[in-house]
Coordinates of C-alpha atoms in Angstrom, one line a residue:
Chain A
M400 CA -0.1 0.1 0.0
N401 CA 2.6 2.4 1.0
D402 CA 4.7 1.8 -2.3
L403 CA 1.8 3.3 -4.1
L404 CA 2.8 6.6 -2.9
L405 CA 5.6 6.9 -5.1
L406 CA 3.4 6.3 -8.5
P407 CA 2.0 9.7 -8.6
V408 CA 5.3 11.4 -8.5
A409 CA 7.6 8.8 -10.4
G410 CA 5.1 7.5 -12.7
P411 CA 4.3 10.6 -14.8
L412 CA 8.2 11.8 -14.6
L413 CA 9.3 8.3 -16.2
V414 CA 6.6 8.4 -18.9
A415 CA 7.5 12.1 -19.6
A416 CA 11.1 10.9 -20.0
V417 CA 10.4 8.0 -22.4
L418 CA 8.0 10.2 -24.6
L419 CA 10.9 12.9 -24.7
A420 CA 12.9 10.1 -26.4
L421 CA 10.2 9.2 -28.9
P422 CA 9.4 12.6 -30.5
G423 CA 6.8 12.8 -33.2
R424 CA 4.5 9.9 -32.5
M425 CA 1.3 11.7 -31.7
L426 CA -0.9 8.9 -31.2
L427 CA 1.7 7.1 -28.8
H428 CA 2.0 10.5 -26.8
R429 CA -1.7 11.0 -26.4
L430 CA -2.3 7.3 -25.3
A431 CA 0.6 7.4 -23.0
A432 CA -0.4 10.8 -21.3
L433 CA -3.9 9.8 -20.9
A434 CA -3.0 6.1 -19.5
T435 CA -0.6 7.7 -17.1
T436 CA -3.0 10.3 -15.7
A437 CA -5.7 7.8 -15.6
G438 CA -3.3 5.5 -13.7
V439 CA -2.5 8.2 -11.3
L440 CA -6.3 8.8 -10.8
V441 CA -6.7 5.1 -9.8
V442 CA -3.8 5.2 -7.5
A443 CA -5.0 8.5 -5.9
V444 CA -8.5 6.9 -5.3
A445 CA -7.1 4.0 -3.8
L446 CA -5.0 6.4 -1.5
L447 CA -8.2 8.3 -0.7
V448 CA -10.0 5.1 0.3
A449 CA -7.1 4.1 2.5
T450 CA -6.7 7.4 4.2
S451 CA -10.5 8.2 4.6
D452 CA -10.4 6.6 8.3
G453 CA -7.5 8.9 9.4
A454 CA -4.5 6.8 8.5
V455 CA -1.3 8.3 7.1
P456 CA 0.7 5.9 5.0
V457 CA 4.2 7.0 4.7
L458 CA 6.8 5.7 2.2
R459 CA 10.6 6.3 2.7
V460 CA 11.8 6.2 -0.7
G461 CA 14.5 3.7 -1.0
G462 CA 14.0 2.4 2.4
W463 CA 16.7 4.7 4.2
P464 CA 16.0 5.6 7.6
E465 CA 13.6 8.3 8.8
S466 CA 16.3 11.0 9.3
V467 CA 17.9 10.8 5.7
A468 CA 15.1 9.4 3.6
I469 CA 13.0 11.3 1.2
S470 CA 9.5 10.7 2.7
L471 CA 6.2 10.8 0.9
A472 CA 3.2 10.7 3.2
A473 CA -0.6 10.9 2.4
D474 CA -3.3 12.1 4.7
A475 CA -6.9 12.6 3.4
L476 CA -6.1 16.1 2.5
S477 CA -3.3 15.3 0.3
A478 CA -5.0 12.1 -1.2
L479 CA -8.1 14.3 -2.0
L480 CA -6.0 17.1 -3.5
V481 CA -4.0 14.4 -5.6
T482 CA -7.1 13.0 -6.8
V483 CA -8.8 16.1 -7.8
T484 CA -5.9 17.3 -9.8
A485 CA -5.5 14.1 -11.6
V486 CA -9.3 14.5 -12.6
V487 CA -8.3 18.0 -13.9
V488 CA -5.5 17.0 -15.6
L489 CA -7.2 14.2 -17.3
C490 CA -9.9 16.6 -18.5
C491 CA -7.5 19.0 -19.6
L492 CA -5.5 16.4 -21.7
V493 CA -8.8 15.4 -23.3
A494 CA -9.6 19.1 -24.1
A495 CA -6.2 19.5 -25.4
V496 CA -6.7 16.6 -27.9
G497 CA -9.9 18.8 -29.0
S498 CA -8.2 22.1 -29.4
G499 CA -5.0 20.8 -31.0
D500 CA -2.8 22.4 -28.2
D501 CA -1.1 18.7 -27.6
R502 CA 0.5 19.2 -31.1
R503 CA 2.6 21.8 -29.9
P504 CA 6.1 20.5 -29.4
Y505 CA 6.9 18.8 -25.8
F506 CA 3.2 19.6 -24.8
L507 CA 2.2 16.3 -23.2
P508 CA 5.6 15.4 -21.6
L509 CA 5.5 19.0 -20.0
V510 CA 2.2 18.4 -18.7
L511 CA 3.1 14.9 -17.1
V512 CA 6.2 16.6 -15.3
L513 CA 3.8 19.5 -14.3
S514 CA 1.5 16.8 -12.7
A515 CA 4.2 15.0 -11.2
G516 CA 5.5 18.1 -9.4
A517 CA 2.1 19.0 -8.2
N518 CA 1.4 15.6 -6.9
G519 CA 4.9 15.4 -5.0
A520 CA 4.2 18.7 -3.5
F521 CA 1.2 17.5 -2.1
L522 CA 2.8 14.3 -0.8
T523 CA 5.9 15.5 0.7
T524 CA 6.7 16.0 4.2
D525 CA 9.7 18.2 4.1
L526 CA 10.0 21.8 3.3
F527 CA 13.0 21.5 1.3
N528 CA 11.4 18.7 -1.0
L529 CA 8.6 21.1 -1.2
F530 CA 10.7 23.6 -2.7
V531 CA 12.2 21.4 -5.2
L532 CA 8.8 19.6 -6.4
I533 CA 7.3 23.2 -6.7
E534 CA 10.2 23.8 -9.0
V535 CA 9.5 20.6 -10.7
M536 CA 6.1 21.8 -11.2
L537 CA 7.0 25.3 -12.2
V538 CA 9.8 24.6 -14.8
P539 CA 7.4 23.2 -17.3
S540 CA 5.0 25.7 -16.7
Y541 CA 7.2 28.5 -17.7
V542 CA 7.6 26.8 -21.1
L543 CA 3.9 25.8 -21.3
L544 CA 3.1 29.7 -20.8
S545 CA 5.4 30.7 -23.4
L546 CA 4.4 28.1 -26.1
A547 CA 1.0 29.8 -26.5
G548 CA 0.7 32.4 -29.3
G549 CA -0.8 35.8 -29.3
S550 CA 0.4 39.2 -28.5
G551 CA 2.1 40.2 -25.4
R552 CA 3.1 36.5 -24.8
G553 CA 6.9 37.4 -24.5
G554 CA 6.2 40.1 -21.9
A555 CA 3.6 38.1 -19.8
A556 CA 6.1 35.1 -19.9
R557 CA 8.9 37.2 -18.5
V558 CA 6.6 38.6 -15.7
Y559 CA 5.4 35.1 -15.0
V560 CA 8.9 33.5 -14.7
A561 CA 10.3 36.7 -12.9
T562 CA 7.6 36.4 -10.3
N563 CA 7.6 32.8 -9.7
L564 CA 11.6 32.9 -9.6
L565 CA 11.3 35.6 -6.8
G566 CA 9.0 33.5 -5.0
S567 CA 11.3 30.4 -5.1
T568 CA 14.1 32.4 -4.0
L569 CA 12.0 33.7 -1.2
L570 CA 10.7 30.2 -0.4
L571 CA 14.4 28.8 -0.4
A572 CA 15.4 31.7 2.0
G573 CA 12.7 30.9 4.2
V574 CA 13.8 27.1 4.3
A575 CA 17.2 28.3 5.0
L576 CA 15.9 30.5 7.9
V577 CA 13.9 27.7 9.2
Y578 CA 16.9 25.4 9.2
G579 CA 19.1 27.9 10.9
T580 CA 16.7 28.4 13.8
T581 CA 15.5 24.8 14.2
G582 CA 18.2 22.4 12.5
V583 CA 15.6 20.5 10.8
V584 CA 13.2 20.7 7.5
G585 CA 10.8 18.0 8.0
L586 CA 7.2 19.0 8.6
G587 CA 7.2 16.2 11.6
D588 CA 10.2 17.6 13.4
L589 CA 8.8 21.1 12.9
A590 CA 5.2 20.3 14.4
G591 CA 4.2 23.1 16.6
L592 CA 7.5 24.8 16.8
A593 CA 6.6 28.1 15.3
R594 CA 3.9 28.5 18.0
D595 CA 6.5 28.0 20.8
D596 CA 9.3 30.1 19.4
P597 CA 8.9 33.5 17.9
A598 CA 12.3 33.1 15.8
V599 CA 10.8 30.0 14.2
A600 CA 7.5 31.7 13.6
V601 CA 9.4 34.6 11.5
A602 CA 11.3 32.0 9.8
A603 CA 8.3 30.1 8.7
A604 CA 6.4 33.3 7.8
V605 CA 9.1 33.9 5.2
V606 CA 8.0 30.3 3.8
L607 CA 4.3 31.3 4.3
L608 CA 4.9 34.8 2.4
A609 CA 6.6 33.1 -0.5
L610 CA 3.8 30.4 -0.8
G611 CA 1.3 33.3 -0.5
L612 CA 2.9 35.1 -3.7
K613 CA 2.6 31.6 -5.6
S614 CA -1.0 31.1 -4.4
A615 CA -1.7 34.7 -5.7
L616 CA -3.1 36.1 -2.2
V617 CA -3.9 39.7 -2.4
P618 CA -1.5 42.0 -1.9
L619 CA 0.7 39.6 -3.9
H620 CA -1.9 38.7 -6.6
D621 CA -1.1 40.9 -9.2
W622 CA 0.9 38.8 -11.5
L623 CA -1.8 36.0 -11.9
P624 CA -4.4 38.1 -13.8
R625 CA -1.6 39.8 -15.9
T626 CA -0.2 36.5 -17.0
Y627 CA -2.5 33.8 -17.0
P628 CA -4.8 35.0 -19.9
V629 CA -2.0 35.0 -22.3
A630 CA -1.3 31.4 -22.1
S631 CA -3.3 28.9 -24.3
P632 CA -6.8 28.5 -22.6
V633 CA -6.4 24.8 -21.9
V634 CA -3.2 25.5 -20.3
V635 CA -4.9 28.3 -18.1
A636 CA -7.4 25.6 -17.0
L637 CA -4.3 23.3 -16.1
F638 CA -2.4 26.0 -14.1
S639 CA -5.6 26.9 -12.3
G640 CA -6.0 23.6 -11.0
L641 CA -2.4 22.7 -10.1
L642 CA -0.2 25.8 -9.7
T643 CA -2.0 28.3 -7.2
K644 CA -3.6 25.4 -5.7
V645 CA -0.4 23.8 -4.5
G646 CA 0.6 27.1 -2.9
L647 CA -2.6 27.1 -0.9
Y648 CA -2.2 23.5 0.1
A649 CA 1.3 24.3 1.5
V650 CA -0.1 27.4 3.3
I651 CA -2.8 25.2 4.8
R652 CA -0.7 22.4 5.9
I653 CA 2.5 24.4 7.2
Y654 CA 0.1 26.7 9.0
A655 CA -1.5 23.5 10.7
V656 CA 1.4 21.6 11.4
V657 CA 4.1 24.0 11.9
Y658 CA 2.2 26.9 13.7
G659 CA -0.1 24.5 15.2
G660 CA -3.0 26.8 14.0
D661 CA -1.7 29.4 16.3
P662 CA -4.8 31.6 17.0
A663 CA -2.3 34.7 17.4
Y664 CA -2.3 34.9 13.6
H665 CA -5.7 34.2 12.7
W666 CA -6.5 37.9 12.4
L667 CA -3.8 38.3 9.7
L668 CA -5.0 35.2 7.7
G669 CA -8.5 36.5 8.0
A670 CA -7.7 40.0 6.7
V671 CA -5.7 38.6 3.8
A672 CA -8.7 36.3 2.9
L673 CA -11.2 38.9 3.0
L674 CA -9.0 41.4 0.9
S675 CA -8.5 38.6 -1.8
M676 CA -12.1 37.8 -1.9
V677 CA -13.1 41.6 -2.5
V678 CA -10.1 42.6 -4.5
G679 CA -10.4 39.7 -6.8
V680 CA -14.2 39.9 -7.4
L681 CA -14.1 43.6 -8.0
G682 CA -11.0 43.4 -10.3
A683 CA -13.0 40.9 -12.6
V684 CA -16.0 43.4 -13.0
G685 CA -14.1 45.7 -15.4
E686 CA -12.7 42.9 -17.5
K687 CA -13.9 42.2 -21.1
S688 CA -12.7 38.5 -22.0
M689 CA -13.8 35.6 -20.2
R690 CA -10.4 34.1 -19.6
R691 CA -9.6 37.6 -17.8
I692 CA -12.7 37.5 -15.5
L693 CA -12.2 33.9 -14.7
T694 CA -8.6 34.5 -13.7
F695 CA -9.6 37.3 -11.4
H696 CA -12.2 35.1 -9.8
M697 CA -9.4 32.7 -9.0
V698 CA -8.0 35.3 -6.6
S699 CA -11.4 35.9 -4.9
Q700 CA -12.0 32.2 -4.7
I701 CA -8.6 31.5 -3.0
G702 CA -9.9 33.8 -0.4
Y703 CA -12.8 31.8 0.7
V704 CA -10.5 28.8 1.2
L705 CA -8.1 31.0 3.3
L706 CA -11.2 32.2 5.3
G707 CA -11.8 28.7 6.4
L708 CA -8.1 28.2 7.4
A709 CA -8.4 31.6 9.3
L710 CA -11.2 30.5 11.7
F711 CA -9.5 27.3 12.5
T712 CA -12.5 25.4 13.6
A713 CA -13.1 21.8 12.9
A714 CA -16.2 22.9 10.9
S715 CA -14.5 25.8 9.0
L716 CA -11.6 23.6 8.0
A717 CA -13.8 20.8 6.7
A718 CA -15.4 23.7 4.8
A719 CA -12.1 24.9 3.4
V720 CA -11.2 21.5 2.4
Y721 CA -14.3 20.7 0.7
Y722 CA -14.4 24.2 -0.8
L723 CA -10.7 23.7 -2.3
A724 CA -11.6 20.3 -3.9
Q725 CA -14.7 21.4 -5.6
Y726 CA -13.5 24.7 -6.5
I727 CA -10.8 23.2 -8.4
L728 CA -13.2 21.1 -10.6
V729 CA -15.5 24.0 -11.2
K730 CA -12.9 26.6 -12.1
A731 CA -11.4 24.2 -14.5
A732 CA -14.6 23.6 -16.1
L733 CA -15.3 27.5 -16.6
L734 CA -11.8 27.7 -17.9
L735 CA -12.3 24.8 -20.3
C736 CA -15.6 26.3 -21.6
A737 CA -13.6 29.5 -22.3
A738 CA -11.1 27.4 -24.3
A739 CA -13.9 25.8 -26.4
V740 CA -15.3 29.3 -26.9
R741 CA -12.0 30.6 -27.8
F742 CA -11.3 27.7 -30.1
G743 CA -14.9 27.9 -31.9
R744 CA -14.9 31.7 -32.4
G745 CA -11.2 32.5 -32.3
T746 CA -11.8 34.8 -29.5
D747 CA -13.1 34.7 -25.9
R748 CA -13.8 38.6 -25.8
L749 CA -17.2 39.3 -24.6
D750 CA -18.2 41.8 -27.2
E751 CA -17.5 39.5 -30.1
S752 CA -19.4 36.6 -29.1
G753 CA -22.9 35.6 -28.6
G754 CA -25.6 33.0 -29.0
L755 CA -23.3 30.0 -28.4
S756 CA -25.8 28.0 -26.3
W757 CA -28.1 27.7 -29.4
Q758 CA -25.2 26.3 -31.5
R759 CA -23.6 24.2 -28.8
P760 CA -26.2 23.6 -25.9
A761 CA -23.9 21.0 -24.2
L762 CA -21.2 23.7 -23.9
G763 CA -23.8 26.2 -22.5
L764 CA -25.2 23.7 -20.1
A765 CA -21.7 23.0 -18.9
F766 CA -20.8 26.8 -18.6
A767 CA -24.0 27.3 -16.7
G768 CA -23.8 24.5 -14.3
A769 CA -20.2 25.4 -13.4
A770 CA -20.8 29.2 -13.2
L771 CA -23.9 28.5 -10.8
S772 CA -21.6 26.3 -8.8
L773 CA -18.7 29.1 -8.6
A774 CA -21.5 31.5 -7.6
G775 CA -22.7 29.0 -4.9
L776 CA -26.2 28.3 -6.0
P777 CA -28.0 24.7 -5.3
P778 CA -27.8 22.0 -6.2
F779 CA -24.2 22.2 -7.2
S780 CA -21.2 21.7 -5.1
G781 CA -20.6 25.5 -4.7
F782 CA -23.7 25.7 -2.6
V783 CA -22.7 23.1 -0.2
A784 CA -19.1 24.4 0.2
K785 CA -20.4 28.1 0.8
F786 CA -23.2 27.0 3.1
L787 CA -20.7 25.0 5.3
L788 CA -18.3 27.9 5.3
L789 CA -20.9 30.4 6.2
R790 CA -22.2 28.2 8.8
A791 CA -18.8 27.8 10.1
T792 CA -18.3 31.7 10.1
A793 CA -21.5 32.1 12.0
E794 CA -20.7 29.7 14.6
T795 CA -17.5 31.8 15.3
G796 CA -19.4 35.0 15.2
A797 CA -17.4 36.5 12.6
W798 CA -20.2 38.5 11.2
L799 CA -18.0 40.8 9.2
A800 CA -16.4 37.9 7.2
M801 CA -19.9 36.4 6.7
T802 CA -21.2 39.6 5.2
V803 CA -18.2 39.9 2.9
A804 CA -18.6 36.4 1.9
V805 CA -22.2 36.7 0.8
L806 CA -21.6 39.9 -1.0
V807 CA -18.8 38.7 -2.9
S808 CA -21.0 35.7 -3.9
L809 CA -23.5 38.0 -5.3
V810 CA -20.8 39.9 -7.4
T811 CA -19.6 36.7 -8.5
L812 CA -23.1 35.8 -9.8
L813 CA -23.2 38.9 -11.5
S814 CA -20.0 38.4 -13.5
M815 CA -21.2 35.1 -14.4
L816 CA -24.5 36.5 -15.8
K817 CA -22.3 39.0 -17.7
I818 CA -20.3 36.2 -19.5
W819 CA -23.5 34.1 -20.0
S820 CA -25.5 37.1 -21.5
A821 CA -22.5 38.1 -23.7
V822 CA -21.4 34.7 -24.9
F823 CA -24.1 32.2 -24.9
A824 CA -27.3 34.1 -24.8
G825 CA -28.6 36.5 -27.6
D826 CA -27.9 36.4 -31.1
P827 CA -24.7 35.0 -32.9
P828 CA -22.2 37.9 -34.1
T829 CA -22.9 38.7 -37.6
S830 CA -19.4 38.7 -38.6
T831 CA -18.1 35.3 -38.0
A832 CA -14.4 35.8 -39.1
V833 CA -13.4 32.3 -37.5
E834 CA -16.0 29.8 -36.9
K835 CA -14.8 26.5 -36.3
R836 CA -16.7 23.3 -35.3
I837 CA -16.1 22.7 -31.5
G838 CA -15.4 18.9 -31.1
L839 CA -16.6 16.6 -28.7
P840 CA -13.6 16.5 -26.7
L841 CA -13.7 20.2 -25.9
V842 CA -17.5 20.1 -25.0
G843 CA -17.2 16.8 -23.1
A844 CA -14.3 17.7 -20.7
P845 CA -16.1 20.8 -19.3
L846 CA -19.3 19.1 -19.1
A847 CA -17.8 16.0 -17.3
L848 CA -16.3 18.5 -14.5
A849 CA -19.6 20.3 -14.4
G850 CA -21.3 17.0 -13.9
L851 CA -18.9 16.1 -11.1
S852 CA -19.6 19.4 -9.5
L853 CA -23.3 18.3 -9.7
A854 CA -22.6 15.0 -8.3
A855 CA -20.6 16.5 -5.3
G856 CA -23.5 18.9 -4.6
L857 CA -26.4 16.2 -4.7
A858 CA -24.3 13.2 -3.1
A859 CA -22.1 15.5 -0.9
Q860 CA -21.7 13.0 2.0
P861 CA -18.7 10.9 0.9
L862 CA -16.7 13.9 0.0
L863 CA -17.9 15.7 3.3
V864 CA -16.6 12.4 5.3
V865 CA -13.1 12.8 3.5
A866 CA -13.2 16.7 4.3
D867 CA -14.1 16.1 8.0
T868 CA -11.3 13.5 8.1
A869 CA -8.8 16.0 6.7
A870 CA -10.2 18.8 8.9
A871 CA -9.4 16.7 11.9
G872 CA -5.9 15.8 10.9
L873 CA -5.2 19.6 10.2
R874 CA -6.8 20.5 13.7
D875 CA -4.8 17.8 15.3
P876 CA -1.9 16.9 13.3
S877 CA -0.3 14.5 16.3
G878 CA -1.4 11.5 13.8
Y879 CA 0.2 13.0 10.8
V880 CA 3.2 13.9 12.8
R881 CA 3.7 10.4 14.5
A882 CA 3.3 8.8 11.0
V883 CA 6.0 11.1 9.5
T884 CA 8.6 11.1 12.0
G885 CA 7.9 7.4 12.8
R886 CA 8.0 7.9 16.5
Chain B
M1381 CA 33.0 36.5 13.1
K1382 CA 32.2 33.9 10.4
E1383 CA 28.4 34.5 11.0
Q1384 CA 28.8 38.3 10.7
S1385 CA 30.7 38.3 7.5
A1386 CA 28.2 35.7 6.1
A1387 CA 25.4 38.3 7.1
L1388 CA 27.3 41.2 5.4
I1389 CA 27.6 39.0 2.2
V1390 CA 23.9 37.9 2.1
G1391 CA 22.9 41.7 2.8
V1392 CA 25.2 43.0 0.0
L1393 CA 24.2 40.2 -2.4
V1394 CA 20.6 40.9 -1.9
A1395 CA 20.8 44.8 -2.1
A1396 CA 22.6 44.5 -5.4
G1397 CA 20.5 41.8 -6.7
V1398 CA 17.3 43.7 -5.7
F1399 CA 18.6 46.9 -7.2
L1400 CA 19.3 45.0 -10.5
L1401 CA 15.7 43.5 -10.5
L1402 CA 14.3 47.1 -10.2
R1403 CA 16.2 48.1 -13.2
P1404 CA 14.7 48.0 -16.5
G1405 CA 15.8 45.3 -19.1
L1406 CA 15.4 41.6 -18.8
L1407 CA 19.2 41.1 -18.8
R1408 CA 19.5 43.1 -15.7
V1409 CA 16.6 41.2 -14.1
V1410 CA 18.3 38.0 -14.8
L1411 CA 21.7 39.0 -13.3
G1412 CA 19.7 40.3 -10.4
F1413 CA 18.3 36.8 -10.0
V1414 CA 21.8 35.3 -10.3
L1415 CA 23.0 37.7 -7.4
L1416 CA 19.8 36.9 -5.3
G1417 CA 20.4 33.2 -5.8
H1418 CA 23.9 33.5 -4.4
A1419 CA 22.6 35.3 -1.5
V1420 CA 20.3 32.4 -0.5
N1421 CA 23.0 29.8 -1.1
V1422 CA 25.2 31.8 1.3
L1423 CA 22.2 32.0 3.7
L1424 CA 21.8 28.1 3.6
L1425 CA 25.5 27.5 4.2
A1426 CA 25.4 29.8 7.2
A1427 CA 22.2 28.2 8.4
G1428 CA 24.3 25.0 8.8
G1429 CA 26.7 26.8 11.0
L1430 CA 30.1 28.0 9.6
G1431 CA 32.1 27.1 12.6
R1432 CA 32.4 23.3 11.9
R1433 CA 34.7 22.5 9.1
T1434 CA 35.7 18.8 9.2
A1435 CA 34.6 16.6 6.5
A1436 CA 31.2 15.0 7.2
L1437 CA 31.8 11.3 6.1
E1438 CA 34.9 10.9 8.1
E1439 CA 34.6 10.3 12.0
V1440 CA 31.6 12.3 13.3
G1441 CA 32.8 14.7 16.1
P1442 CA 31.6 18.0 17.4
D1443 CA 33.4 19.9 14.7
T1444 CA 31.9 17.9 11.9
A1445 CA 30.3 20.0 9.2
D1446 CA 26.7 19.8 8.3
P1447 CA 26.3 18.0 5.1
L1448 CA 22.5 18.8 4.8
P1449 CA 22.7 22.4 3.9
Q1450 CA 25.5 21.7 1.3
A1451 CA 23.2 19.3 -0.2
F1452 CA 20.5 22.0 -0.2
V1453 CA 22.7 24.3 -1.9
L1454 CA 23.9 22.0 -4.6
T1455 CA 20.4 21.4 -5.5
A1456 CA 19.3 25.2 -5.4
I1457 CA 22.4 25.8 -7.6
V1458 CA 21.2 23.4 -10.2
I1459 CA 17.6 24.6 -10.2
T1460 CA 18.7 28.5 -10.4
F1461 CA 21.1 27.5 -13.3
G1462 CA 18.5 25.8 -15.4
I1463 CA 16.1 28.7 -14.8
T1464 CA 18.4 31.3 -15.7
V1465 CA 19.3 29.6 -18.8
H1466 CA 15.5 29.6 -19.5
L1467 CA 15.2 33.2 -18.7
L1468 CA 18.3 34.0 -21.2
G1469 CA 16.6 31.9 -23.9
L1470 CA 13.4 34.1 -23.4
L1471 CA 15.6 37.2 -23.7
R1472 CA 17.2 36.1 -26.7
R1473 CA 13.7 35.1 -28.4
D1474 CA 12.0 37.9 -27.7
D1475 CA 15.0 40.1 -28.9
G1476 CA 13.1 42.8 -31.0
D1477 CA 9.9 40.9 -30.6
D1478 CA 8.0 43.0 -28.0
E1479 CA 10.5 44.4 -25.5
P1480 CA 8.7 47.0 -23.6
A1481 CA 9.2 50.3 -25.3
G1482 CA 8.7 52.5 -22.2
D1483 CA 11.4 50.9 -20.4
G1484 CA 13.8 51.1 -23.0
A1485 CA 13.3 54.9 -23.4
A1486 CA 13.5 55.3 -19.7
T1487 CA 17.2 53.7 -19.8
G1488 CA 18.2 55.8 -22.6
G1489 CA 20.9 53.4 -23.2
G1490 CA 23.8 55.0 -21.3
G1491 CA 26.2 53.7 -18.9
G1492 CA 23.4 51.0 -17.7
D1493 CA 23.5 49.4 -21.2
G1494 CA 27.3 49.6 -21.5
R1495 CA 28.0 48.0 -18.1
S1496 CA 25.7 45.1 -18.2
S1497 CA 26.5 44.1 -21.7
G1498 CA 30.1 43.9 -20.5
A1499 CA 29.2 41.6 -17.7
G1500 CA 26.9 39.6 -19.9
G1501 CA 29.9 39.0 -22.5
G1502 CA 29.1 38.6 -26.0
D1503 CA 25.7 36.8 -25.6
G1504 CA 24.4 39.8 -23.5
G1505 CA 25.5 42.6 -25.7
G1506 CA 22.9 41.8 -28.4
P1507 CA 19.6 41.5 -26.7
D1508 CA 20.5 44.5 -24.2
G1509 CA 21.5 46.6 -27.1
G1510 CA 18.1 45.7 -28.7
D1511 CA 16.6 47.1 -25.7
G1512 CA 17.0 50.5 -26.8
D1513 CA 16.7 50.0 -30.6
V1514 CA 13.3 48.5 -30.6
E1515 CA 11.9 51.4 -28.7
P1516 CA 9.5 53.0 -31.4
V1517 CA 8.1 49.7 -32.6
R1518 CA 5.0 49.1 -30.5
E1519 CA 3.4 50.5 -27.5
G1520 CA 0.7 47.8 -27.2
A1521 CA 0.9 44.8 -24.9
P1522 CA 0.5 46.0 -21.3
E1523 CA 1.8 42.9 -20.0
G1524 CA 5.1 43.7 -21.9
D1525 CA 6.2 45.4 -18.5
V1526 CA 9.1 43.3 -16.9
R1527 CA 8.7 44.9 -13.6

């Protein structure tokens, strides 16, 4: 069982290496990438089942003793995120087949390396390996971002690389400071140290700052809406599911384990969460293309997850985990819809499109479902997530946070309605310069994701059980710590 | 004393790196990141304690150096090197493509250009010179701003 932990990391890396050695065989590349990701998904579901009772399987790679081994461990939170990202990668690969993105040189191997890095970051138990695996994930993303065509791509690619490189440098500096103050970098060894020792708290805060930059928390969010919309739409969907979420996961994990959920900093997290929600949603109001609106909403939704962390009660953490998992699916669905629109119409600007729901009703259905879920309307998963979060907020009496969360949801709905009325409702544009048939993969991928969101809303119980287990593990990380340190 | 000098080195490297990052032109940004990377490497080594100097794989005593930060630094150097090469590749490809016009004007060529093309060797001279030349081409692409 524990050996399974290696597969989500090593599997895609190995297949990517083999594929790089065999260029030009498109069918082989597609089959291998899809099969690998499907395999990762199966392994991730197995891990999810194994961890749903609170167990924490640990693998010391190569059988080395605990102090020197590279350890991988999965608790319910890690397993859930590996599962969800595998679903997103699978759908993005299918959509890339439909849009022809995967014909770009090295696209599929790069996506595999990206997913391997993300899975590794979810499973690692050590701050330095977290840094390395985030780099493994970022390096292909640099290339994927600059593969896309379009104007302004060079500049955006430079902003993206420079921002993330700064974040990585800061992260490494934070790891160095943590090592300097404690002499360890393993999460298990660091458990609770930042709560007890202000010096460690400052050092770990540098790590959190770097991760905040990577997950685009407000005041460090500006790079995201500037750079993501320039990438190819399918790539944006992939990035949204993996990159910022890894940063967010690491923030949650480090705050829960290293800080032990120290209440002294809840106000700071809460302030960042509320700011992210408001700034993100207001930034989207003025934008005029689907991808730009959706990337601003990314910033806003990350705030909701962080709000759950800031309250740090069992209910709010469960809400945050559930929110994060369903939100990754919903956002990928929306961005894949944007990819389909962009592929069919040659643009995803709001004023140059319209009437798409008549021509492609399935695509309209997928967008409508995902958009309602993002805004938090029943019966979709977004409703359950927001309901849980608001209930947890009310229980702690954080009325300001609750008001902001509700208002931001309303503005989110407004943005979604704006996209709907401009792109899907109304009459088709008269001048159809580019009108390509949107193939089945491009419609099917977002539809499947929206369907999953609906399923997670209608039958929320299994996911809620997992979220509760994950929240219990975050509230009291002693089980995780015991498993990771082996003591 | 060793700790103080390490702190001083880190401070100077970070200051120089940040200064270069804030200058226009991608080549200077790349060089700034190289300096920042060096600063963090020194910080990592200092975190392991600079007083202990005996080789790690011989007999372990109180004076044995900590091998872990050295492994960290090796890994970090490799990663920084790879990304630096990628950045230089971006710089090379975008040469004359959509270099931000406003920045080139602000630099006004001058001393800054001359210095960094000297530092970057033959490779750096081309793209950085292009920085000023492309200036009138295109104002568009709001994302074109490196800062």
